[in-house]
Short mmCIF file of C-alpha atoms in Angstrom, two decimals:
data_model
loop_
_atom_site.label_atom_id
_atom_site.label_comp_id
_atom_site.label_asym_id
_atom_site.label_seq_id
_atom_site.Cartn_x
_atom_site.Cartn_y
_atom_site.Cartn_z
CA UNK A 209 -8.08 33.00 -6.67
CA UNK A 210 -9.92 29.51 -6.10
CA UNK A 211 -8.59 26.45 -7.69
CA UNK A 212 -11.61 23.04 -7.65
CA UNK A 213 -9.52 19.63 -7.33
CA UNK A 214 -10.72 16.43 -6.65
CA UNK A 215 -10.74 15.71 -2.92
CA UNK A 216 -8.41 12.90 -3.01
CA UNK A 217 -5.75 14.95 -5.17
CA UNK A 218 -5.84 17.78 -3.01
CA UNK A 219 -5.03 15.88 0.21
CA UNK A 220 -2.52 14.01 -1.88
CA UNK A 221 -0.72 17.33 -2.63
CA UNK A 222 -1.49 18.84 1.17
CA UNK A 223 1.06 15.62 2.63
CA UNK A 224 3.51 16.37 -0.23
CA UNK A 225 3.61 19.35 0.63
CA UNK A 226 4.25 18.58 4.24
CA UNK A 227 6.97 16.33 3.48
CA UNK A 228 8.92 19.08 1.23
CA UNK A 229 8.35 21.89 4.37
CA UNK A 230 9.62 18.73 6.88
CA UNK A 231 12.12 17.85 4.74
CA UNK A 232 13.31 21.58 4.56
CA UNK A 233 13.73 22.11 8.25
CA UNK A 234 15.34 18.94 9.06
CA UNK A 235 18.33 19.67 6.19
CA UNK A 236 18.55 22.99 8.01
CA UNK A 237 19.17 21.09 11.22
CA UNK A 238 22.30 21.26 13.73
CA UNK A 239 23.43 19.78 16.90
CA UNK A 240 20.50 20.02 19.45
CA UNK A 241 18.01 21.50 16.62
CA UNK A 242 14.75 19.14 17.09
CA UNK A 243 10.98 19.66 16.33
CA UNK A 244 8.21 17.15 17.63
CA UNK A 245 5.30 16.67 15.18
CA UNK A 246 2.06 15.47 17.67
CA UNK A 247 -0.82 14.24 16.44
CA UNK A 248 -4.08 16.14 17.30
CA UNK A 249 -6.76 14.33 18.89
CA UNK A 250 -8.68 16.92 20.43
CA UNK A 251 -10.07 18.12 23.75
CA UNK A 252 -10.16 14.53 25.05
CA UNK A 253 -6.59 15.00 25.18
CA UNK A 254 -6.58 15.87 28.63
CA UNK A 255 -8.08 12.52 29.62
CA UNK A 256 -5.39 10.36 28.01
CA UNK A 257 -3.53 8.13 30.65
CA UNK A 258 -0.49 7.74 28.19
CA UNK A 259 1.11 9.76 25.27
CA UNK A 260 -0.45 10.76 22.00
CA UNK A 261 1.25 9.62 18.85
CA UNK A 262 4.04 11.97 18.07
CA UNK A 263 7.63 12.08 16.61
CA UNK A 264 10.65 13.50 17.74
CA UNK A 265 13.49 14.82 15.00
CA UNK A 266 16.63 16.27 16.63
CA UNK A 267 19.69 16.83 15.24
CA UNK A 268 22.91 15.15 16.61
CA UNK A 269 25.44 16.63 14.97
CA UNK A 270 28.53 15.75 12.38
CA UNK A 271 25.02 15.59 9.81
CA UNK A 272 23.02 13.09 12.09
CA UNK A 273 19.37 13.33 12.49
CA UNK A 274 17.63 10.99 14.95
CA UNK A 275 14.65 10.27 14.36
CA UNK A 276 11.70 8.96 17.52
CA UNK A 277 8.39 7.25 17.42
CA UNK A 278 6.47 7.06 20.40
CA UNK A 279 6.21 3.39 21.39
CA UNK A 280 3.36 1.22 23.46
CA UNK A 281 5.11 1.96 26.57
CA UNK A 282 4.23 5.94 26.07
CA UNK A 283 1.15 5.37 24.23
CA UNK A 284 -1.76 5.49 25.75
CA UNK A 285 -4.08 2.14 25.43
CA UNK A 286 -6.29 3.74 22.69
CA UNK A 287 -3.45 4.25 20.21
CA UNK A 288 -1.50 1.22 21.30
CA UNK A 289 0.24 -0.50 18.18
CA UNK A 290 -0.07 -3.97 16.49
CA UNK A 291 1.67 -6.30 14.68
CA UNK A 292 0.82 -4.35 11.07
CA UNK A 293 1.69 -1.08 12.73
CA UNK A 294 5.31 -2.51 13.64
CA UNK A 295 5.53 -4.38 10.68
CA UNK A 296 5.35 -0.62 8.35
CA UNK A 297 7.72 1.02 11.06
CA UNK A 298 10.13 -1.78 10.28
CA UNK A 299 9.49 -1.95 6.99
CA UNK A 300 10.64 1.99 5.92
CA UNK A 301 13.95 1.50 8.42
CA UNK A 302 12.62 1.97 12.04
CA UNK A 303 14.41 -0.17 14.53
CA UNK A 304 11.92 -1.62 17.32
CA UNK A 305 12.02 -0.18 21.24
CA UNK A 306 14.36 -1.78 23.14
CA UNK A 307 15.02 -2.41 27.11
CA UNK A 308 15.97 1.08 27.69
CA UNK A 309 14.57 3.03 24.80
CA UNK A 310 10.71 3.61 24.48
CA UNK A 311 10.85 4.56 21.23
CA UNK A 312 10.93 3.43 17.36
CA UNK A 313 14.21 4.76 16.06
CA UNK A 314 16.20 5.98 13.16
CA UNK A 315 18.70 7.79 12.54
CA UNK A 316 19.70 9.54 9.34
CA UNK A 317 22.08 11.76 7.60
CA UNK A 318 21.25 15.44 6.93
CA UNK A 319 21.40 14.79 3.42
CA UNK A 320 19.26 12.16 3.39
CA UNK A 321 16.34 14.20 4.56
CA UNK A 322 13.94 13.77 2.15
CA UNK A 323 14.30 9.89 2.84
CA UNK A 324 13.51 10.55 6.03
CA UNK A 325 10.61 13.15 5.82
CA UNK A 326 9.21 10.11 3.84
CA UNK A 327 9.23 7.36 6.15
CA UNK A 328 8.26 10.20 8.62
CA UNK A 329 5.08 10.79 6.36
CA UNK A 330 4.53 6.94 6.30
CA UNK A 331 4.16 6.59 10.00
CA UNK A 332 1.86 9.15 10.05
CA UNK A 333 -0.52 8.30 7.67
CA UNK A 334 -0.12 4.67 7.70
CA UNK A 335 -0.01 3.86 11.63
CA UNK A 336 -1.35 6.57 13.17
CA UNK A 337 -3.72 6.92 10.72
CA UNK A 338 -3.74 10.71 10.44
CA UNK A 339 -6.27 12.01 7.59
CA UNK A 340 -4.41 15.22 6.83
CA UNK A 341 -1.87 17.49 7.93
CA UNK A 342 -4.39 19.65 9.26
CA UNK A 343 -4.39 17.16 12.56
CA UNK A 344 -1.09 17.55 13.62
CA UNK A 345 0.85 20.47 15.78
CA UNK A 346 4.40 20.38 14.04
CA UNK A 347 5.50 24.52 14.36
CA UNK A 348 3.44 25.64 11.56
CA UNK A 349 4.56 23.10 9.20
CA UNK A 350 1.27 21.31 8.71
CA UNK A 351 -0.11 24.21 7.68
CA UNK A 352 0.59 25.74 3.89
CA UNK A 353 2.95 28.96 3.99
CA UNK A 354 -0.25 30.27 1.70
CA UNK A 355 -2.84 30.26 4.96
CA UNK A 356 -2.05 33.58 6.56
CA UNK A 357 -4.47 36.34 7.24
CA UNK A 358 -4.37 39.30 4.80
CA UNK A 359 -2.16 42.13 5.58
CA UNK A 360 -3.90 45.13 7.59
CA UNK A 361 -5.47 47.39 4.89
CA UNK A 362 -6.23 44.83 2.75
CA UNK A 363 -10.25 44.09 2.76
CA UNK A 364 -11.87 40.54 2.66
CA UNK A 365 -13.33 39.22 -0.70
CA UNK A 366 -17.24 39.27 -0.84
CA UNK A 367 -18.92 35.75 -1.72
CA UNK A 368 -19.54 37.15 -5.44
CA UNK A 369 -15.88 37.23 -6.22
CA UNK A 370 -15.29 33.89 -5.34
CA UNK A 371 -17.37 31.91 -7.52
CA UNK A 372 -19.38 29.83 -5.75
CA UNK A 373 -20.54 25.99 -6.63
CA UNK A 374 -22.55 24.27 -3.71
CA UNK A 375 -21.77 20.80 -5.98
CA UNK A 376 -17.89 21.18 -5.75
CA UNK A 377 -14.88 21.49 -2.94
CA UNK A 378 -13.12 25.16 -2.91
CA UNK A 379 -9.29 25.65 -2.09
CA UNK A 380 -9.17 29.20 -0.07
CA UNK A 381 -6.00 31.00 0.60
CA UNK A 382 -6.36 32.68 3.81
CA UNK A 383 -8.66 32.86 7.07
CA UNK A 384 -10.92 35.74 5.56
CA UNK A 385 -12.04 34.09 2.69
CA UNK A 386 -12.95 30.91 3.85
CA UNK A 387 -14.77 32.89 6.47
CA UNK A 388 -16.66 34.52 3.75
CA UNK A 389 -17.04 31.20 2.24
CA UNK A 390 -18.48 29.89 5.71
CA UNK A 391 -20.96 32.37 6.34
CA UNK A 392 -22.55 32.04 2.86
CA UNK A 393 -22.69 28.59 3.64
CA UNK A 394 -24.68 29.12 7.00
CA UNK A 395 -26.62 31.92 5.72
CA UNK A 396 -28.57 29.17 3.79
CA UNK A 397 -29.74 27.98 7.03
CA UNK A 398 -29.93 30.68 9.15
CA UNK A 399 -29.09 34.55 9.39
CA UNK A 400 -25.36 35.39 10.15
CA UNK A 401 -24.72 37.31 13.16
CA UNK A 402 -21.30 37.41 13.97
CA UNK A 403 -20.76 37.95 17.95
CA UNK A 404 -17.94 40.28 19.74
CA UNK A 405 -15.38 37.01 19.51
CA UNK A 406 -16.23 36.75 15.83
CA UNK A 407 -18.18 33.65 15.72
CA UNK A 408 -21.78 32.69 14.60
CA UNK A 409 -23.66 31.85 17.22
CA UNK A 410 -26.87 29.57 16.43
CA UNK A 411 -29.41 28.87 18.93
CA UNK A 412 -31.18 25.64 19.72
CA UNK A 413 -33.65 25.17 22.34
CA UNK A 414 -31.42 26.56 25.19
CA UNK A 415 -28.50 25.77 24.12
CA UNK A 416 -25.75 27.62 21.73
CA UNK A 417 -23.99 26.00 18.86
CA UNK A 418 -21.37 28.62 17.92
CA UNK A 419 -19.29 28.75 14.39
CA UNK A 420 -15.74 29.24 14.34
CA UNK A 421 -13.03 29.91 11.40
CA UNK A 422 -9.81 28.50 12.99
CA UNK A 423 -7.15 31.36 12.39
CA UNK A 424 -4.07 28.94 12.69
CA UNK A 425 -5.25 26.22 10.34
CA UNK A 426 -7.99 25.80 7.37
CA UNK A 427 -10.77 24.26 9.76
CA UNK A 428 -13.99 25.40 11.15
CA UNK A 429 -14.49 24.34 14.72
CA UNK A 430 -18.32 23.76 15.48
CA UNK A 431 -19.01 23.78 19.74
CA UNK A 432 -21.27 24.55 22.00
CA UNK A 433 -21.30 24.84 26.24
CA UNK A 434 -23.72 22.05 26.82
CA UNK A 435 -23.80 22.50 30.60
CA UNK A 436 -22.24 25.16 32.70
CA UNK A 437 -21.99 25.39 36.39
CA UNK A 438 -22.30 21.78 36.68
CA UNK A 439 -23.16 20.45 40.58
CA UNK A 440 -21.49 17.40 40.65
CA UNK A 441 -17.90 17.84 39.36
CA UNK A 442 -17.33 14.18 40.58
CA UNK A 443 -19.20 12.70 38.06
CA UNK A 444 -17.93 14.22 34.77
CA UNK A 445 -15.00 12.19 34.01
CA UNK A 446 -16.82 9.23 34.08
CA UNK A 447 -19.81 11.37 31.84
CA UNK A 448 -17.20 12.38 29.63
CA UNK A 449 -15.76 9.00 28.50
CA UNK A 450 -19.17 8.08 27.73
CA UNK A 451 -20.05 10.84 25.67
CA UNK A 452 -16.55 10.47 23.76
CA UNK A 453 -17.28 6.48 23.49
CA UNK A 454 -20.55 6.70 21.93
CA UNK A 455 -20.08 9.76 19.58
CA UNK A 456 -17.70 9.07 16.97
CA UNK A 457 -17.24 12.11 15.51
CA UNK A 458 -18.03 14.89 18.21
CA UNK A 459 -15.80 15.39 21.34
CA UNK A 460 -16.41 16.07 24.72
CA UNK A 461 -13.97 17.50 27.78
CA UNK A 462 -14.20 19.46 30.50
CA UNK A 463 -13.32 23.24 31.19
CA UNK A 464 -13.58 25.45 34.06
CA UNK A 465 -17.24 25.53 34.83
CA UNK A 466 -18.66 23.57 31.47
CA UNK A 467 -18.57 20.91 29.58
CA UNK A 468 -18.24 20.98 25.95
CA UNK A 469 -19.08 19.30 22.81
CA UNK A 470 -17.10 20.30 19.79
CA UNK A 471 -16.68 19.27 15.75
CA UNK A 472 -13.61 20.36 13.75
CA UNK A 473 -14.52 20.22 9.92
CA UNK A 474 -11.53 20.38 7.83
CA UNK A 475 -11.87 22.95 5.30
CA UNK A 476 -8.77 22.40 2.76
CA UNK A 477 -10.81 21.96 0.35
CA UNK A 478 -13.66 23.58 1.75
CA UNK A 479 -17.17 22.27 1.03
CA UNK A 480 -20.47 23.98 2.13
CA UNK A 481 -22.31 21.11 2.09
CA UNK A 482 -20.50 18.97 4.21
CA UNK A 483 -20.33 21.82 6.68
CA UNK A 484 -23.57 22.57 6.76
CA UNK A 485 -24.62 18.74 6.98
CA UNK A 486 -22.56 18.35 10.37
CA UNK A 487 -23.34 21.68 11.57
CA UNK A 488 -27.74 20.27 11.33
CA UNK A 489 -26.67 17.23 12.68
CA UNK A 490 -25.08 19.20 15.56
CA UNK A 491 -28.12 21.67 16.02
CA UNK A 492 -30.93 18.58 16.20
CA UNK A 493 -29.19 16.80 19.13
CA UNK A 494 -26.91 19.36 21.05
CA UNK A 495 -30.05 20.31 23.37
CA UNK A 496 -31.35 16.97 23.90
CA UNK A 497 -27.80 15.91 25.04
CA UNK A 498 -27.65 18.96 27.07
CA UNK A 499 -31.20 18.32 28.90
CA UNK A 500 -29.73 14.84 29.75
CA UNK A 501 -26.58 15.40 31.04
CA UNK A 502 -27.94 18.43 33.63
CA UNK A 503 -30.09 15.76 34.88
CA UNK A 504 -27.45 13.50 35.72
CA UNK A 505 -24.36 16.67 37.17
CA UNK A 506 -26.42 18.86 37.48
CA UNK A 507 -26.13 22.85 36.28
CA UNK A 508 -27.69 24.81 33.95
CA UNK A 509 -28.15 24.51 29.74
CA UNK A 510 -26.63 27.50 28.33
CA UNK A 511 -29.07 29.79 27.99
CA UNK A 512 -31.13 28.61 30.90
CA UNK A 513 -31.52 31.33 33.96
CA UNK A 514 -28.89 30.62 37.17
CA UNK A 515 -30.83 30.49 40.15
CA UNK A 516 -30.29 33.18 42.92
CA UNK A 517 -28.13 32.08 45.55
CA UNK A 518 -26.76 33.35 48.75
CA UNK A 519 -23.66 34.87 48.42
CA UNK A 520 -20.15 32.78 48.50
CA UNK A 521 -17.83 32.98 51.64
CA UNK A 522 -14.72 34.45 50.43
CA UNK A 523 -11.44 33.57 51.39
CA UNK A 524 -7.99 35.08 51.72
CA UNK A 525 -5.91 34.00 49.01
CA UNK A 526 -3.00 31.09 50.04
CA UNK A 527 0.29 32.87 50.14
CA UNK A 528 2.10 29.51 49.17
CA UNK A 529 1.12 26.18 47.43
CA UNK A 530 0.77 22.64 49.37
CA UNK A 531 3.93 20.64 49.36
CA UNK A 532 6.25 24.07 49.21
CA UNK A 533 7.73 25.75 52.03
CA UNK A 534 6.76 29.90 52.02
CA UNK A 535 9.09 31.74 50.09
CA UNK A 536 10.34 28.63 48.72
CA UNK A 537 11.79 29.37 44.74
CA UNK A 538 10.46 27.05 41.61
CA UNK A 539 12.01 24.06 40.73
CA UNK A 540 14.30 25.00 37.73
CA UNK A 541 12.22 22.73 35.24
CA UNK A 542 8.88 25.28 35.49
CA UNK A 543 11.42 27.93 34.00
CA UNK A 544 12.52 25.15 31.18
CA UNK A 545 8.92 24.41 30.78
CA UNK A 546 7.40 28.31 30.30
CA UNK A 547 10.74 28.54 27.91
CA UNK A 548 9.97 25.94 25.54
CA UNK A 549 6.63 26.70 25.43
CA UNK A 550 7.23 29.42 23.30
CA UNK A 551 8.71 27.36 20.85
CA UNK A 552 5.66 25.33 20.60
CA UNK A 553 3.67 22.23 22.19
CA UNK A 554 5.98 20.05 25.00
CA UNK A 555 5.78 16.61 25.08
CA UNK A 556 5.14 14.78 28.40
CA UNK A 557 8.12 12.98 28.24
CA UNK A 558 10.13 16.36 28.21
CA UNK A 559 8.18 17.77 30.86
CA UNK A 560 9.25 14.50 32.82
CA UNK A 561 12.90 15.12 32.03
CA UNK A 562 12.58 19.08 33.49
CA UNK A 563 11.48 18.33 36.46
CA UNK A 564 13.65 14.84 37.12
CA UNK A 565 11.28 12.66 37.21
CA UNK A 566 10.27 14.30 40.60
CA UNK A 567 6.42 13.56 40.55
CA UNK A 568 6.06 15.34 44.41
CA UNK A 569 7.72 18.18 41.94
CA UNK A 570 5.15 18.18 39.38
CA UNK A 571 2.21 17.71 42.02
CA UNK A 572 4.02 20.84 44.11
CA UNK A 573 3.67 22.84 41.02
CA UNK A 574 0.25 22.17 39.65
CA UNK A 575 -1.20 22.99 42.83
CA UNK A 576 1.07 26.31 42.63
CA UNK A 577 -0.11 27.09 39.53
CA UNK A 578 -4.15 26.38 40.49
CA UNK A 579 -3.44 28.71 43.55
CA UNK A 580 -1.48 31.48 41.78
CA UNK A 581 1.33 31.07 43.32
CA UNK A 582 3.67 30.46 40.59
CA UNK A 583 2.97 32.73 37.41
CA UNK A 584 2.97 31.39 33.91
CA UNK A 585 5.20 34.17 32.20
CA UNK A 586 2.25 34.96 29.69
CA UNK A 587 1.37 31.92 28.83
CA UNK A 588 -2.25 30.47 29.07
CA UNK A 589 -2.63 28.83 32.45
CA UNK A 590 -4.49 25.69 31.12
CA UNK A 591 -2.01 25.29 28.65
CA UNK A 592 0.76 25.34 31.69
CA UNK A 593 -1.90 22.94 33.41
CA UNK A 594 -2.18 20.52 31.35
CA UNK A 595 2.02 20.07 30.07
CA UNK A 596 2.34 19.42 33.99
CA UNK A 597 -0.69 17.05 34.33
CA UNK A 598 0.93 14.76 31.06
CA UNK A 599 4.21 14.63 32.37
CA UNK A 600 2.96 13.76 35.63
CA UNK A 601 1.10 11.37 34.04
CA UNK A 602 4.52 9.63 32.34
CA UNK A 603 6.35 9.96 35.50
CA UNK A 604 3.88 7.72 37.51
CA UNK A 605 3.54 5.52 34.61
CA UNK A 606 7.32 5.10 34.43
CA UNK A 607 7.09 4.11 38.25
CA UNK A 608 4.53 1.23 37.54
CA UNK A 609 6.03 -1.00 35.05
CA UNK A 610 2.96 -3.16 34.77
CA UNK A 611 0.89 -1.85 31.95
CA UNK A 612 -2.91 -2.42 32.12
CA UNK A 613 -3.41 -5.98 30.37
CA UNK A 614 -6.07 -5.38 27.89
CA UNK A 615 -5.59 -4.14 24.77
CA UNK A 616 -7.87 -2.57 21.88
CA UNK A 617 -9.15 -4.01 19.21
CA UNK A 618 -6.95 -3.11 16.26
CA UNK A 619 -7.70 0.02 13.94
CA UNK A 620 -10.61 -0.45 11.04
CA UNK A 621 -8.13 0.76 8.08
CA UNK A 622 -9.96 0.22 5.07
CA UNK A 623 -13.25 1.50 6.04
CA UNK A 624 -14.43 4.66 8.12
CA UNK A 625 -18.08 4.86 9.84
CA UNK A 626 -20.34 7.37 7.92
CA UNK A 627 -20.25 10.64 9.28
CA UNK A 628 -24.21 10.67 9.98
CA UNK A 629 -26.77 7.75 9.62
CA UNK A 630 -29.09 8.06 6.25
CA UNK A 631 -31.73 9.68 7.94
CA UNK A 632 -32.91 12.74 5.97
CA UNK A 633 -31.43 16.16 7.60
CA UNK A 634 -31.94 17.69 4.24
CA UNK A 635 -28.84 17.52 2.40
CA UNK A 636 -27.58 14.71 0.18
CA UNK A 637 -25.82 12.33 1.86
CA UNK A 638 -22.05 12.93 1.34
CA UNK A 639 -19.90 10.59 -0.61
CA UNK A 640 -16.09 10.45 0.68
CA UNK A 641 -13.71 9.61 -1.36
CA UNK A 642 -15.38 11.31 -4.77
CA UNK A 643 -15.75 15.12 -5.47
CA UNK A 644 -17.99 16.95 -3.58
#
């Protein structure tokens, strides 16, 4: 069932085969079809002042297909482009942003998909400098058809049917045997114990590192809560952008009552040593980082005791949010919002187009949604959070034409930083860009 491929080929074949699956559902599309392919950058999403990278495909009708690229205007400054960057978008047919329009465009016949799933792929790889498909959110599209869960009744393979080779990348199927294929991998390094959410929890001083087999994609996410119940709430954003500044690899945000550090190892092909490599790497200085950062919000390290405390003074429930009148209905675009999010991911500038432009709108509603006052019809109420938080973001930007001044310092292209330093953590160090 496992195929061995050099590590090059196989990501070689993983974008061609996005491209065919893009190029599919753009032939397929008719007036007011569209799909927008984001780019995945992780929990420190939620800290961005502008857009992510992403592209929007919609179909115009009379087989027309216009094509969008997120410009510097929507970008935020960390992903801001340079004179190479709009030299390839111009290069495969993109016209530049203009007075009114934000955006790279093209547009293209239905027919001509292919052409355009192309350039599409170019932009991608060559701009935004996405490694694999594996790192974007595009409807299921960067992910193989082949990387589904078994059908109930059908068991998991055991490690001994797979053939294992520590020296060589393996191609899995589906999320139970590269889960089989990950815990033979940790078991060399500790003793398996899968907890009630199905991870592998490891512990390290008093902290958790826990092991996760992504279900929607072939990735295992590494993360641990390095402090929870933090005291001073104020100071984590500016905590956070150091942690994410100074660790290239491992990312840091904020959730209700923590703050957590996470890896995501792509596992298309999936090699055991490179995951157990980052996963010691992880283990040696999760604690330490934890110890530190307590000091300086305050809280607890994961598995350190909470200390008693007198009980909290509750109070009743607000019966409306700030901002909105009692009794006082939604503003239509929340309904638009919860609609389309069922579709998929909703890009700020959307959310800014449901709800006008109306920034006392989106503030109205954020604090409705914190309070419970406005439900979230199912839907995960950080993930309603933080759609309303971006496109209140791109409304206030809109409002303040002056853009920050400085810019980054363009992109390293040819060369990558080494995922650890040389120091012995007793694996061979790994060499990208050959077999593993």
């Amino acid at each position: 069932m496992s195929e061995r491929q050099d590590l090059t080929a196989v990501t070689e074949a993983a974008w061609r085969g996005f491209r065919d699956r893009l190029a599919d559902r753009m032939a397929g599309f008719e007036d007011d079809d569209y799909l927008i392919v984001e780019v995945e950058v992780g929990p420190a999403e939620d800290e961005l002042d502008g857009a992510a990278p992403f592209l929007q495909l919609a179909g115009r009708g009379e087989g027309v297909i216009r094509a969008a690229a997120a410009g510097n205007d929507l970008l935020d400054e960390r992903f801001h482009l340079d004179e190479h960057d709009e030299a390839v978008f111009l290069g495969v047919g993109w016209q530049r942003p203009g007075v009114d329009e934000p955006h790279f465009v093209q547009l293209s016949e239905t027919r001509a998909a292919d052409l355009l799933a192309t350039r599409c792929v170019v932009v991608l790889r060559e701009v935004y400098a996405v490694p694999h498909p594996a790192f974007l959110r595009a409807e299921g599209l960067e992910q193989d058809p082949g990387w589904v869960r078994p059908a109930p009744g059908i068991g998991a393979p055991v490690a001994d049917e797979l053939d294992l080779d520590e020296e060589e990348a393996t191609l899995v199927g589906t999320h139970d045997e590269l889960r089989v294929l990950v815990d033979a991998a940790v078991a060399q390094m500790a003793e398996v114990d899968h907890d009630s959410d199905g991870d592998i929890p490891l512990r390290a001083g008093l902290s958790v590192v826990f092991v996760r087999v992504l279900e929607d994609r072939p990735a295992v996410e590494l993360f641990a809560e390095i402090v929870v119940d933090p005291e001073r709430p104020e100071r984590i954003p500016v905590e956070l952008d150091i942690l994410n500044r100074t660790h290239d690899f491992a990312r840091f945000h904020g959730t209700p009552g923590a703050v957590r550090m996470s890896y995501v190892v792509v596992a298309w092909p999936f090699a055991p040593r490179q995951l157990r490599v980052v996963l010691r790497r992880m283990l040696v200085e999760v604690d330490v980082l934890a110890e530190q950062l307590a000091l300086r919000i305050g809280g607890r390290r994961f598995l350190q005791e909470q200390e008693p405390e007198d009980p909290p003074v509750t109070q009743p429930a607000p019966t409306t949010a700030p901002g909105i009148p009692p009794g006082h209905p939604s503003h239509p675009g929340m309904s638009g919002l919860l609609e389309l999010l069922h579709l998929g991911p909703v890009s700020s500038p959307v959310v800014g187009q449901l709800f006008e432009h109306d920034r006392r709108a989106l503030i109205a509603h954020l604090v409705g949604v914190r309070t419970g006052v406005f439900g979230c019809a199912g839907h995960d109420e950080e993930r309603v959070l933080t759609c309303l938080r971006r496109g209140l973001r791109y409304v206030v930007d809109r409002e303040i034409p002056e853009r920050r001044g400085r810019r980054l310092a363009p992109r390293t292209r040819s060369e990558q930083p080494s995922l650890i330093s040389d120091g012995d953590l007793g694996e061979d160090t790994l060499e990208f860009g050959q077999s593993v």
